[in-house]
């Protein structure tokens, strides 16, 4: 924590290029890495994020969720789950963004459950990394975002 967040440019589930630097310059960023779309724990976590989205918006924070799934998989997942925040594809070069944040699982070929709260100057102010099978608590992210506002 306290280090500059690695910047990236990747397509979201609509094919729109997302540059992290552009997002953090406008708001606090909650960058959420997850292993795979359509899996039980990941679906539960992203549903919880979707449910908490109004609270993030009030706190002037923007959620970006990143996995190594393809853009097309992420589009189907977002449509099925009604997710209203960007799902960013780290498909190719495979896992490059997850590697830059130290959360790529080489053995499984996916991101581990890492969350990074990034302030408007691009500095990581809070993070947590869980094992692939261990869900995170959205309230922890909200608490970290709130601390940045005070």
mmCIF file of N, CA and C in Angstrom:
data_model
loop_
_atom_site.group_PDB
_atom_site.id
_atom_site.type_symbol
_atom_site.label_atom_id
_atom_site.label_comp_id
_atom_site.label_asym_id
_atom_site.label_seq_id
_atom_site.Cartn_x
_atom_site.Cartn_y
_atom_site.Cartn_z
ATOM 1 N N UNK A 1 0.843 -1.180 0.000
ATOM 2 C CA UNK A 1 0.000 0.000 0.000
ATOM 3 C C UNK A 1 0.883 1.237 0.000
ATOM 4 N N UNK A 2 0.309 2.305 -0.505
ATOM 5 C CA UNK A 2 1.049 3.542 -0.604
ATOM 6 C C UNK A 2 1.871 3.640 -1.873
ATOM 7 N N UNK A 3 1.774 2.639 -2.743
ATOM 8 C CA UNK A 3 2.517 2.642 -4.006
ATOM 9 C C UNK A 3 1.596 3.032 -5.157
ATOM 10 N N UNK A 4 2.192 3.527 -6.213
ATOM 11 C CA UNK A 4 1.439 3.879 -7.405
ATOM 12 C C UNK A 4 0.810 2.622 -8.003
ATOM 13 N N UNK A 5 -0.458 2.707 -8.348
ATOM 14 C CA UNK A 5 -1.155 1.581 -8.971
ATOM 15 C C UNK A 5 -0.679 1.410 -10.404
ATOM 16 N N UNK A 6 -0.420 0.187 -10.829
ATOM 17 C CA UNK A 6 -0.071 -0.028 -12.234
ATOM 18 C C UNK A 6 -1.245 0.372 -13.142
ATOM 19 N N UNK A 7 -0.966 1.201 -14.113
ATOM 20 C CA UNK A 7 -1.982 1.622 -15.076
ATOM 21 C C UNK A 7 -2.176 0.518 -16.115
ATOM 22 N N UNK A 8 -3.316 0.509 -16.756
ATOM 23 C CA UNK A 8 -3.572 -0.433 -17.835
ATOM 24 C C UNK A 8 -4.658 0.112 -18.744
ATOM 25 N N UNK A 9 -4.708 -0.444 -19.933
ATOM 26 C CA UNK A 9 -5.800 -0.194 -20.878
ATOM 27 C C UNK A 9 -6.288 -1.558 -21.333
ATOM 28 N N UNK A 10 -7.572 -1.829 -21.089
ATOM 29 C CA UNK A 10 -8.178 -3.107 -21.466
ATOM 30 C C UNK A 10 -9.631 -2.864 -21.846
ATOM 31 N N UNK A 11 -10.175 -3.789 -22.636
ATOM 32 C CA UNK A 11 -11.575 -3.701 -23.046
ATOM 33 C C UNK A 11 -12.490 -4.198 -21.936
ATOM 34 N N UNK A 12 -13.617 -3.498 -21.768
ATOM 35 C CA UNK A 12 -14.630 -3.996 -20.837
ATOM 36 C C UNK A 12 -15.574 -4.930 -21.586
ATOM 37 N N UNK A 13 -16.640 -5.347 -20.928
ATOM 38 C CA UNK A 13 -17.549 -6.334 -21.505
ATOM 39 C C UNK A 13 -18.356 -5.799 -22.690
ATOM 40 N N UNK A 14 -18.285 -4.492 -22.953
ATOM 41 C CA UNK A 14 -18.910 -3.906 -24.139
ATOM 42 C C UNK A 14 -17.891 -3.626 -25.242
ATOM 43 N N UNK A 15 -16.627 -3.925 -24.990
ATOM 44 C CA UNK A 15 -15.573 -3.647 -25.956
ATOM 45 C C UNK A 15 -15.012 -2.237 -25.845
ATOM 46 N N UNK A 16 -15.465 -1.484 -24.862
ATOM 47 C CA UNK A 16 -14.969 -0.124 -24.639
ATOM 48 C C UNK A 16 -13.624 -0.192 -23.927
ATOM 49 N N UNK A 17 -12.659 0.557 -24.438
ATOM 50 C CA UNK A 17 -11.349 0.579 -23.809
ATOM 51 C C UNK A 17 -11.418 1.351 -22.487
ATOM 52 N N UNK A 18 -10.949 0.739 -21.431
ATOM 53 C CA UNK A 18 -10.916 1.349 -20.108
ATOM 54 C C UNK A 18 -9.455 1.592 -19.750
ATOM 55 N N UNK A 19 -9.125 2.853 -19.507
ATOM 56 C CA UNK A 19 -7.780 3.189 -19.028
ATOM 57 C C UNK A 19 -7.912 3.532 -17.553
ATOM 58 N N UNK A 20 -7.225 2.774 -16.721
ATOM 59 C CA UNK A 20 -7.346 2.956 -15.278
ATOM 60 C C UNK A 20 -7.019 4.388 -14.866
ATOM 61 N N UNK A 21 -5.990 4.973 -15.418
ATOM 62 C CA UNK A 21 -5.590 6.340 -15.055
ATOM 63 C C UNK A 21 -6.739 7.331 -15.267
ATOM 64 N N UNK A 22 -7.500 7.153 -16.331
ATOM 65 C CA UNK A 22 -8.639 8.038 -16.590
ATOM 66 C C UNK A 22 -9.712 7.880 -15.521
ATOM 67 N N UNK A 23 -9.888 6.670 -15.042
ATOM 68 C CA UNK A 23 -10.908 6.411 -14.032
ATOM 69 C C UNK A 23 -10.477 6.999 -12.693
ATOM 70 N N UNK A 24 -9.230 6.747 -12.274
ATOM 71 C CA UNK A 24 -8.810 7.252 -10.965
ATOM 72 C C UNK A 24 -8.685 8.760 -10.944
ATOM 73 N N UNK A 25 -8.487 9.388 -12.092
ATOM 74 C CA UNK A 25 -8.395 10.853 -12.094
ATOM 75 C C UNK A 25 -9.755 11.491 -11.820
ATOM 76 N N UNK A 26 -10.823 10.718 -11.999
ATOM 77 C CA UNK A 26 -12.174 11.241 -11.798
ATOM 78 C C UNK A 26 -12.815 10.770 -10.496
ATOM 79 N N UNK A 27 -12.336 9.663 -9.927
ATOM 80 C CA UNK A 27 -12.961 9.128 -8.725
ATOM 81 C C UNK A 27 -12.042 8.110 -8.066
ATOM 82 N N UNK A 28 -12.351 7.784 -6.836
ATOM 83 C CA UNK A 28 -11.685 6.667 -6.184
ATOM 84 C C UNK A 28 -12.072 5.410 -6.959
ATOM 85 N N UNK A 29 -11.148 4.473 -7.061
ATOM 86 C CA UNK A 29 -11.403 3.231 -7.794
ATOM 87 C C UNK A 29 -11.341 2.045 -6.843
ATOM 88 N N UNK A 30 -12.327 1.171 -6.968
ATOM 89 C CA UNK A 30 -12.306 -0.110 -6.277
ATOM 90 C C UNK A 30 -12.068 -1.148 -7.374
ATOM 91 N N UNK A 31 -10.828 -1.622 -7.451
ATOM 92 C CA UNK A 31 -10.405 -2.557 -8.487
ATOM 93 C C UNK A 31 -10.485 -3.965 -7.909
ATOM 94 N N UNK A 32 -11.400 -4.765 -8.464
ATOM 95 C CA UNK A 32 -11.717 -6.086 -7.913
ATOM 96 C C UNK A 32 -11.327 -7.157 -8.930
ATOM 97 N N UNK A 33 -10.313 -7.954 -8.598
ATOM 98 C CA UNK A 33 -9.931 -9.095 -9.424
ATOM 99 C C UNK A 33 -10.694 -10.318 -8.935
ATOM 100 N N UNK A 34 -11.180 -11.119 -9.885
ATOM 101 C CA UNK A 34 -11.883 -12.351 -9.531
ATOM 102 C C UNK A 34 -11.502 -13.432 -10.536
ATOM 103 N N UNK A 35 -11.543 -14.709 -10.130
ATOM 104 C CA UNK A 35 -11.058 -15.787 -10.997
ATOM 105 C C UNK A 35 -11.854 -15.992 -12.287
ATOM 106 N N UNK A 36 -13.132 -16.330 -12.196
ATOM 107 C CA UNK A 36 -13.876 -16.695 -13.396
ATOM 108 C C UNK A 36 -15.343 -16.289 -13.308
ATOM 109 N N UNK A 37 -15.862 -15.797 -14.406
ATOM 110 C CA UNK A 37 -17.299 -15.535 -14.519
ATOM 111 C C UNK A 37 -18.051 -16.865 -14.440
ATOM 112 N N UNK A 38 -19.298 -16.782 -14.017
ATOM 113 C CA UNK A 38 -20.215 -17.923 -13.974
ATOM 114 C C UNK A 38 -19.857 -18.976 -12.923
ATOM 115 N N UNK A 39 -18.985 -18.651 -11.996
ATOM 116 C CA UNK A 39 -18.678 -19.600 -10.927
ATOM 117 C C UNK A 39 -19.350 -19.117 -9.643
ATOM 118 N N UNK A 40 -19.581 -20.019 -8.724
ATOM 119 C CA UNK A 40 -20.384 -19.727 -7.540
ATOM 120 C C UNK A 40 -19.899 -18.564 -6.698
ATOM 121 N N UNK A 41 -18.661 -18.614 -6.235
ATOM 122 C CA UNK A 41 -18.158 -17.564 -5.350
ATOM 123 C C UNK A 41 -18.058 -16.237 -6.101
ATOM 124 N N UNK A 42 -17.568 -16.275 -7.337
ATOM 125 C CA UNK A 42 -17.433 -15.039 -8.120
ATOM 126 C C UNK A 42 -18.798 -14.400 -8.376
ATOM 127 N N UNK A 43 -19.770 -15.203 -8.731
ATOM 128 C CA UNK A 43 -21.111 -14.680 -8.978
ATOM 129 C C UNK A 43 -21.661 -14.026 -7.714
ATOM 130 N N UNK A 44 -21.484 -14.689 -6.575
ATOM 131 C CA UNK A 44 -21.950 -14.122 -5.307
ATOM 132 C C UNK A 44 -21.269 -12.801 -4.988
ATOM 133 N N UNK A 45 -19.966 -12.737 -5.193
ATOM 134 C CA UNK A 45 -19.239 -11.490 -4.911
ATOM 135 C C UNK A 45 -19.692 -10.355 -5.827
ATOM 136 N N UNK A 46 -19.844 -10.639 -7.103
ATOM 137 C CA UNK A 46 -20.227 -9.569 -8.041
ATOM 138 C C UNK A 46 -21.677 -9.149 -7.833
ATOM 139 N N UNK A 47 -22.529 -10.064 -7.429
ATOM 140 C CA UNK A 47 -23.905 -9.681 -7.070
ATOM 141 C C UNK A 47 -23.891 -8.748 -5.860
ATOM 142 N N UNK A 48 -23.039 -9.050 -4.882
ATOM 143 C CA UNK A 48 -22.920 -8.183 -3.701
ATOM 144 C C UNK A 48 -22.407 -6.801 -4.094
ATOM 145 N N UNK A 49 -21.448 -6.749 -5.000
ATOM 146 C CA UNK A 49 -20.957 -5.453 -5.495
ATOM 147 C C UNK A 49 -22.076 -4.689 -6.181
ATOM 148 N N UNK A 50 -22.860 -5.394 -6.998
ATOM 149 C CA UNK A 50 -23.967 -4.742 -7.704
ATOM 150 C C UNK A 50 -24.978 -4.184 -6.706
ATOM 151 N N UNK A 51 -25.253 -4.931 -5.661
ATOM 152 C CA UNK A 51 -26.189 -4.469 -4.640
ATOM 153 C C UNK A 51 -25.681 -3.265 -3.874
ATOM 154 N N UNK A 52 -24.357 -3.163 -3.737
ATOM 155 C CA UNK A 52 -23.750 -2.051 -2.992
ATOM 156 C C UNK A 52 -23.387 -0.872 -3.887
ATOM 157 N N UNK A 53 -23.626 -0.994 -5.187
ATOM 158 C CA UNK A 53 -23.207 0.053 -6.127
ATOM 159 C C UNK A 53 -23.707 1.452 -5.743
ATOM 160 N N UNK A 54 -24.965 1.620 -5.317
ATOM 161 C CA UNK A 54 -25.399 2.966 -4.909
ATOM 162 C C UNK A 54 -24.559 3.538 -3.764
ATOM 163 N N UNK A 55 -24.126 2.686 -2.864
ATOM 164 C CA UNK A 55 -23.290 3.153 -1.746
ATOM 165 C C UNK A 55 -21.918 3.584 -2.239
ATOM 166 N N UNK A 56 -21.372 2.868 -3.222
ATOM 167 C CA UNK A 56 -20.094 3.273 -3.809
ATOM 168 C C UNK A 56 -20.242 4.618 -4.526
ATOM 169 N N UNK A 57 -21.354 4.779 -5.241
ATOM 170 C CA UNK A 57 -21.579 6.031 -5.970
ATOM 171 C C UNK A 57 -21.684 7.218 -5.020
ATOM 172 N N UNK A 58 -22.371 7.042 -3.900
ATOM 173 C CA UNK A 58 -22.472 8.104 -2.898
ATOM 174 C C UNK A 58 -21.076 8.454 -2.375
ATOM 175 N N UNK A 59 -20.225 7.462 -2.234
ATOM 176 C CA UNK A 59 -18.861 7.666 -1.743
ATOM 177 C C UNK A 59 -17.911 8.128 -2.850
ATOM 178 N N UNK A 60 -18.465 8.404 -4.039
ATOM 179 C CA UNK A 60 -17.683 8.864 -5.193
ATOM 180 C C UNK A 60 -16.589 7.874 -5.570
ATOM 181 N N UNK A 61 -16.959 6.594 -5.563
ATOM 182 C CA UNK A 61 -16.038 5.529 -5.946
ATOM 183 C C UNK A 61 -16.612 4.755 -7.120
ATOM 184 N N UNK A 62 -15.739 4.351 -7.990
ATOM 185 C CA UNK A 62 -16.151 3.583 -9.168
ATOM 186 C C UNK A 62 -15.579 2.175 -9.073
ATOM 187 N N UNK A 63 -16.407 1.199 -9.334
ATOM 188 C CA UNK A 63 -16.016 -0.209 -9.272
ATOM 189 C C UNK A 63 -15.610 -0.686 -10.660
ATOM 190 N N UNK A 64 -14.455 -1.341 -10.739
ATOM 191 C CA UNK A 64 -14.013 -2.039 -11.939
ATOM 192 C C UNK A 64 -13.686 -3.467 -11.522
ATOM 193 N N UNK A 65 -14.296 -4.440 -12.177
ATOM 194 C CA UNK A 65 -14.035 -5.845 -11.869
ATOM 195 C C UNK A 65 -13.232 -6.447 -13.016
ATOM 196 N N UNK A 66 -12.168 -7.170 -12.688
ATOM 197 C CA UNK A 66 -11.232 -7.680 -13.694
ATOM 198 C C UNK A 66 -11.095 -9.190 -13.565
ATOM 199 N N UNK A 67 -11.219 -9.880 -14.701
ATOM 200 C CA UNK A 67 -10.911 -11.310 -14.729
ATOM 201 C C UNK A 67 -10.194 -11.625 -16.040
ATOM 202 N N UNK A 68 -9.667 -12.821 -16.128
ATOM 203 C CA UNK A 68 -8.957 -13.257 -17.334
ATOM 204 C C UNK A 68 -9.898 -13.866 -18.372
ATOM 205 N N UNK A 69 -11.198 -13.747 -18.129
ATOM 206 C CA UNK A 69 -12.181 -14.227 -19.107
ATOM 207 C C UNK A 69 -12.164 -13.324 -20.343
ATOM 208 N N UNK A 70 -12.659 -13.845 -21.453
ATOM 209 C CA UNK A 70 -12.754 -13.043 -22.672
ATOM 210 C C UNK A 70 -13.854 -11.997 -22.536
ATOM 211 N N UNK A 71 -13.762 -10.974 -23.355
ATOM 212 C CA UNK A 71 -14.774 -9.915 -23.370
ATOM 213 C C UNK A 71 -16.166 -10.501 -23.624
ATOM 214 N N UNK A 72 -16.250 -11.504 -24.478
ATOM 215 C CA UNK A 72 -17.547 -12.087 -24.841
ATOM 216 C C UNK A 72 -18.156 -12.860 -23.662
ATOM 217 N N UNK A 73 -17.322 -13.569 -22.934
ATOM 218 C CA UNK A 73 -17.786 -14.259 -21.734
ATOM 219 C C UNK A 73 -18.284 -13.251 -20.713
ATOM 220 N N UNK A 74 -17.522 -12.168 -20.535
ATOM 221 C CA UNK A 74 -17.906 -11.144 -19.569
ATOM 222 C C UNK A 74 -19.206 -10.461 -19.966
ATOM 223 N N UNK A 75 -19.437 -10.276 -21.257
ATOM 224 C CA UNK A 75 -20.687 -9.666 -21.714
ATOM 225 C C UNK A 75 -21.875 -10.558 -21.360
ATOM 226 N N UNK A 76 -21.738 -11.847 -21.632
ATOM 227 C CA UNK A 76 -22.824 -12.783 -21.307
ATOM 228 C C UNK A 76 -23.065 -12.819 -19.797
ATOM 229 N N UNK A 77 -22.000 -12.799 -19.021
ATOM 230 C CA UNK A 77 -22.103 -12.819 -17.562
ATOM 231 C C UNK A 77 -22.776 -11.546 -17.052
ATOM 232 N N UNK A 78 -22.338 -10.392 -17.525
ATOM 233 C CA UNK A 78 -22.929 -9.113 -17.097
ATOM 234 C C UNK A 78 -24.408 -9.050 -17.463
ATOM 235 N N UNK A 79 -24.748 -9.504 -18.665
ATOM 236 C CA UNK A 79 -26.152 -9.496 -19.088
ATOM 237 C C UNK A 79 -26.995 -10.424 -18.210
ATOM 238 N N UNK A 80 -26.480 -11.616 -17.947
ATOM 239 C CA UNK A 80 -27.220 -12.581 -17.138
ATOM 240 C C UNK A 80 -27.445 -12.060 -15.724
ATOM 241 N N UNK A 81 -26.433 -11.431 -15.158
ATOM 242 C CA UNK A 81 -26.498 -10.992 -13.759
ATOM 243 C C UNK A 81 -26.984 -9.549 -13.597
ATOM 244 N N UNK A 82 -27.145 -8.823 -14.700
ATOM 245 C CA UNK A 82 -27.587 -7.433 -14.618
ATOM 246 C C UNK A 82 -26.555 -6.528 -13.963
ATOM 247 N N UNK A 83 -25.279 -6.750 -14.253
ATOM 248 C CA UNK A 83 -24.205 -5.977 -13.634
ATOM 249 C C UNK A 83 -24.026 -4.643 -14.364
ATOM 250 N N UNK A 84 -24.036 -3.559 -13.592
ATOM 251 C CA UNK A 84 -24.010 -2.210 -14.174
ATOM 252 C C UNK A 84 -22.669 -1.507 -13.968
ATOM 253 N N UNK A 85 -21.620 -2.256 -13.757
ATOM 254 C CA UNK A 85 -20.284 -1.683 -13.658
ATOM 255 C C UNK A 85 -19.396 -2.436 -14.646
ATOM 256 N N UNK A 86 -18.272 -1.843 -15.058
ATOM 257 C CA UNK A 86 -17.435 -2.487 -16.067
ATOM 258 C C UNK A 86 -16.793 -3.781 -15.589
ATOM 259 N N UNK A 87 -16.919 -4.803 -16.421
ATOM 260 C CA UNK A 87 -16.177 -6.047 -16.247
ATOM 261 C C UNK A 87 -15.053 -5.993 -17.267
ATOM 262 N N UNK A 88 -13.836 -5.910 -16.786
ATOM 263 C CA UNK A 88 -12.671 -5.685 -17.638
ATOM 264 C C UNK A 88 -12.001 -7.016 -17.947
ATOM 265 N N UNK A 89 -11.696 -7.220 -19.226
ATOM 266 C CA UNK A 89 -11.093 -8.470 -19.661
ATOM 267 C C UNK A 89 -9.569 -8.380 -19.650
ATOM 268 N N UNK A 90 -8.951 -9.272 -18.907
ATOM 269 C CA UNK A 90 -7.491 -9.405 -18.856
ATOM 270 C C UNK A 90 -7.082 -10.665 -19.619
ATOM 271 N N UNK A 91 -7.840 -10.925 -20.697
ATOM 272 C CA UNK A 91 -7.681 -12.161 -21.463
ATOM 273 C C UNK A 91 -6.360 -12.210 -22.228
ATOM 274 N N UNK A 92 -6.020 -11.090 -22.896
ATOM 275 C CA UNK A 92 -4.788 -11.113 -23.687
ATOM 276 C C UNK A 92 -4.101 -9.777 -23.665
ATOM 277 N N UNK A 93 -2.803 -9.694 -23.447
ATOM 278 C CA UNK A 93 -1.969 -10.810 -23.027
ATOM 279 C C UNK A 93 -2.492 -11.388 -21.712
ATOM 280 N N UNK A 94 -2.613 -12.685 -21.716
ATOM 281 C CA UNK A 94 -3.333 -13.390 -20.649
ATOM 282 C C UNK A 94 -2.783 -13.081 -19.260
ATOM 283 N N UNK A 95 -3.626 -12.448 -18.434
ATOM 284 C CA UNK A 95 -3.293 -12.201 -17.047
ATOM 285 C C UNK A 95 -2.265 -11.103 -16.802
ATOM 286 N N UNK A 96 -1.962 -10.316 -17.804
ATOM 287 C CA UNK A 96 -0.924 -9.282 -17.653
ATOM 288 C C UNK A 96 -1.263 -8.268 -16.554
ATOM 289 N N UNK A 97 -2.516 -7.838 -16.489
ATOM 290 C CA UNK A 97 -2.916 -6.866 -15.464
ATOM 291 C C UNK A 97 -2.872 -7.527 -14.085
ATOM 292 N N UNK A 98 -3.405 -8.727 -13.978
ATOM 293 C CA UNK A 98 -3.364 -9.440 -12.698
ATOM 294 C C UNK A 98 -1.920 -9.643 -12.242
ATOM 295 N N UNK A 99 -1.031 -9.956 -13.158
ATOM 296 C CA UNK A 99 0.385 -10.105 -12.806
ATOM 297 C C UNK A 99 0.945 -8.795 -12.264
ATOM 298 N N UNK A 100 0.583 -7.685 -12.899
ATOM 299 C CA UNK A 100 1.136 -6.395 -12.467
ATOM 300 C C UNK A 100 0.688 -6.031 -11.049
ATOM 301 N N UNK A 101 -0.428 -6.598 -10.604
ATOM 302 C CA UNK A 101 -0.920 -6.379 -9.240
ATOM 303 C C UNK A 101 -0.541 -7.524 -8.293
ATOM 304 N N UNK A 102 0.194 -8.510 -8.807
ATOM 305 C CA UNK A 102 0.647 -9.617 -7.980
ATOM 306 C C UNK A 102 -0.434 -10.602 -7.595
ATOM 307 N N UNK A 103 -1.504 -10.693 -8.405
ATOM 308 C CA UNK A 103 -2.607 -11.585 -8.052
ATOM 309 C C UNK A 103 -2.877 -12.667 -9.107
ATOM 310 N N UNK A 104 -1.947 -12.885 -10.021
ATOM 311 C CA UNK A 104 -2.172 -13.920 -11.028
ATOM 312 C C UNK A 104 -1.740 -15.274 -10.479
ATOM 313 N N UNK A 105 -2.610 -16.259 -10.587
ATOM 314 C CA UNK A 105 -2.327 -17.624 -10.153
ATOM 315 C C UNK A 105 -1.824 -18.391 -11.380
ATOM 316 N N UNK A 106 -0.524 -18.594 -11.458
ATOM 317 C CA UNK A 106 0.101 -19.240 -12.625
ATOM 318 C C UNK A 106 -0.400 -20.670 -12.815
ATOM 319 N N UNK A 107 -0.625 -21.366 -11.735
ATOM 320 C CA UNK A 107 -1.054 -22.765 -11.822
ATOM 321 C C UNK A 107 -2.451 -22.895 -12.412
ATOM 322 N N UNK A 108 -3.363 -21.990 -12.019
ATOM 323 C CA UNK A 108 -4.749 -22.061 -12.478
ATOM 324 C C UNK A 108 -5.016 -21.185 -13.696
ATOM 325 N N UNK A 109 -4.115 -20.255 -14.002
ATOM 326 C CA UNK A 109 -4.290 -19.386 -15.163
ATOM 327 C C UNK A 109 -5.364 -18.328 -14.989
ATOM 328 N N UNK A 110 -5.540 -17.867 -13.744
ATOM 329 C CA UNK A 110 -6.580 -16.869 -13.470
ATOM 330 C C UNK A 110 -6.109 -15.925 -12.364
ATOM 331 N N UNK A 111 -6.896 -14.890 -12.156
ATOM 332 C CA UNK A 111 -6.607 -13.963 -11.063
ATOM 333 C C UNK A 111 -7.058 -14.556 -9.744
ATOM 334 N N UNK A 112 -6.302 -14.259 -8.695
ATOM 335 C CA UNK A 112 -6.779 -14.557 -7.345
ATOM 336 C C UNK A 112 -7.726 -13.436 -6.947
ATOM 337 N N UNK A 113 -8.376 -13.579 -5.810
ATOM 338 C CA UNK A 113 -9.333 -12.583 -5.319
ATOM 339 C C UNK A 113 -8.601 -11.424 -4.654
ATOM 340 N N UNK A 114 -8.198 -10.467 -5.462
ATOM 341 C CA UNK A 114 -7.512 -9.286 -4.949
ATOM 342 C C UNK A 114 -8.369 -8.055 -5.152
ATOM 343 N N UNK A 115 -8.409 -7.188 -4.150
ATOM 344 C CA UNK A 115 -9.131 -5.922 -4.252
ATOM 345 C C UNK A 115 -8.187 -4.798 -3.862
ATOM 346 N N UNK A 116 -8.206 -3.722 -4.655
ATOM 347 C CA UNK A 116 -7.328 -2.582 -4.449
ATOM 348 C C UNK A 116 -8.162 -1.315 -4.492
ATOM 349 N N UNK A 117 -8.076 -0.493 -3.447
ATOM 350 C CA UNK A 117 -8.732 0.804 -3.431
ATOM 351 C C UNK A 117 -7.661 1.828 -3.805
ATOM 352 N N UNK A 118 -7.929 2.550 -4.889
ATOM 353 C CA UNK A 118 -6.960 3.477 -5.475
ATOM 354 C C UNK A 118 -7.517 4.890 -5.379
ATOM 355 N N UNK A 119 -6.703 5.807 -4.849
ATOM 356 C CA UNK A 119 -7.175 7.181 -4.700
ATOM 357 C C UNK A 119 -7.040 7.957 -6.011
ATOM 358 N N UNK A 120 -7.447 9.213 -6.002
ATOM 359 C CA UNK A 120 -7.481 10.025 -7.226
ATOM 360 C C UNK A 120 -6.109 10.417 -7.750
ATOM 361 N N UNK A 121 -5.072 10.137 -6.996
ATOM 362 C CA UNK A 121 -3.720 10.366 -7.510
ATOM 363 C C UNK A 121 -3.086 9.062 -7.993
ATOM 364 N N UNK A 122 -3.863 7.981 -7.952
ATOM 365 C CA UNK A 122 -3.384 6.696 -8.459
ATOM 366 C C UNK A 122 -2.590 5.883 -7.460
ATOM 367 N N UNK A 123 -2.728 6.202 -6.176
ATOM 368 C CA UNK A 123 -2.001 5.486 -5.135
ATOM 369 C C UNK A 123 -2.915 4.440 -4.499
ATOM 370 N N UNK A 124 -2.380 3.226 -4.333
ATOM 371 C CA UNK A 124 -3.130 2.159 -3.672
ATOM 372 C C UNK A 124 -3.166 2.475 -2.177
ATOM 373 N N UNK A 125 -4.374 2.678 -1.649
ATOM 374 C CA UNK A 125 -4.551 3.041 -0.238
ATOM 375 C C UNK A 125 -5.024 1.891 0.631
ATOM 376 N N UNK A 126 -5.549 0.835 0.019
ATOM 377 C CA UNK A 126 -6.033 -0.324 0.775
ATOM 378 C C UNK A 126 -6.075 -1.505 -0.174
ATOM 379 N N UNK A 127 -5.768 -2.685 0.345
ATOM 380 C CA UNK A 127 -5.872 -3.885 -0.491
ATOM 381 C C UNK A 127 -6.097 -5.111 0.371
ATOM 382 N N UNK A 128 -6.637 -6.123 -0.258
ATOM 383 C CA UNK A 128 -6.797 -7.433 0.355
ATOM 384 C C UNK A 128 -6.672 -8.463 -0.762
ATOM 385 N N UNK A 129 -6.010 -9.564 -0.464
ATOM 386 C CA UNK A 129 -5.897 -10.666 -1.422
ATOM 387 C C UNK A 129 -6.297 -11.940 -0.699
ATOM 388 N N UNK A 130 -7.309 -12.598 -1.236
ATOM 389 C CA UNK A 130 -7.803 -13.852 -0.667
ATOM 390 C C UNK A 130 -7.493 -15.006 -1.599
ATOM 391 N N UNK A 131 -7.525 -16.200 -1.042
ATOM 392 C CA UNK A 131 -7.405 -17.410 -1.827
ATOM 393 C C UNK A 131 -8.586 -17.485 -2.804
ATOM 394 N N UNK A 132 -8.427 -18.212 -3.853
ATOM 395 C CA UNK A 132 -9.457 -18.317 -4.883
ATOM 396 C C UNK A 132 -10.809 -18.762 -4.313
ATOM 397 N N UNK A 133 -10.812 -19.569 -3.282
ATOM 398 C CA UNK A 133 -12.056 -20.103 -2.757
ATOM 399 C C UNK A 133 -12.661 -19.271 -1.631
ATOM 400 N N UNK A 134 -11.971 -18.202 -1.217
ATOM 401 C CA UNK A 134 -12.417 -17.391 -0.083
ATOM 402 C C UNK A 134 -13.019 -16.070 -0.545
ATOM 403 N N UNK A 135 -14.328 -15.932 -0.362
ATOM 404 C CA UNK A 135 -15.030 -14.703 -0.755
ATOM 405 C C UNK A 135 -14.592 -13.538 0.116
ATOM 406 N N UNK A 136 -14.686 -12.351 -0.459
ATOM 407 C CA UNK A 136 -14.388 -11.113 0.263
ATOM 408 C C UNK A 136 -15.688 -10.453 0.695
ATOM 409 N N UNK A 137 -15.571 -9.511 1.611
ATOM 410 C CA UNK A 137 -16.725 -8.797 2.150
ATOM 411 C C UNK A 137 -16.771 -7.389 1.559
ATOM 412 N N UNK A 138 -17.838 -7.076 0.837
ATOM 413 C CA UNK A 138 -17.994 -5.766 0.202
ATOM 414 C C UNK A 138 -17.954 -4.639 1.229
ATOM 415 N N UNK A 139 -18.436 -4.891 2.427
ATOM 416 C CA UNK A 139 -18.411 -3.857 3.460
ATOM 417 C C UNK A 139 -16.987 -3.414 3.780
ATOM 418 N N UNK A 140 -16.016 -4.323 3.640
ATOM 419 C CA UNK A 140 -14.616 -3.943 3.860
ATOM 420 C C UNK A 140 -14.169 -2.905 2.834
ATOM 421 N N UNK A 141 -14.580 -3.082 1.575
ATOM 422 C CA UNK A 141 -14.211 -2.110 0.527
ATOM 423 C C UNK A 141 -14.849 -0.763 0.823
ATOM 424 N N UNK A 142 -16.128 -0.817 1.190
ATOM 425 C CA UNK A 142 -16.849 0.425 1.478
ATOM 426 C C UNK A 142 -16.215 1.178 2.641
ATOM 427 N N UNK A 143 -15.810 0.449 3.648
ATOM 428 C CA UNK A 143 -15.147 1.056 4.799
ATOM 429 C C UNK A 143 -13.839 1.736 4.367
ATOM 430 N N UNK A 144 -13.066 1.065 3.520
ATOM 431 C CA UNK A 144 -11.802 1.640 3.034
ATOM 432 C C UNK A 144 -12.059 2.906 2.213
ATOM 433 N N UNK A 145 -13.087 2.874 1.373
ATOM 434 C CA UNK A 145 -13.432 4.045 0.564
ATOM 435 C C UNK A 145 -13.874 5.200 1.461
ATOM 436 N N UNK A 146 -14.677 4.894 2.458
ATOM 437 C CA UNK A 146 -15.136 5.932 3.389
ATOM 438 C C UNK A 146 -13.979 6.585 4.127
ATOM 439 N N UNK A 147 -13.001 5.782 4.520
ATOM 440 C CA UNK A 147 -11.818 6.333 5.216
ATOM 441 C C UNK A 147 -11.086 7.336 4.328
ATOM 442 N N UNK A 148 -11.073 7.108 3.035
ATOM 443 C CA UNK A 148 -10.401 8.036 2.116
ATOM 444 C C UNK A 148 -11.129 9.381 2.042
ATOM 445 N N UNK A 149 -12.421 9.353 2.252
ATOM 446 C CA UNK A 149 -13.220 10.586 2.151
ATOM 447 C C UNK A 149 -13.085 11.470 3.370
ATOM 448 N N UNK A 150 -12.620 10.908 4.488
ATOM 449 C CA UNK A 150 -12.540 11.703 5.717
ATOM 450 C C UNK A 150 -11.153 12.230 5.968
#
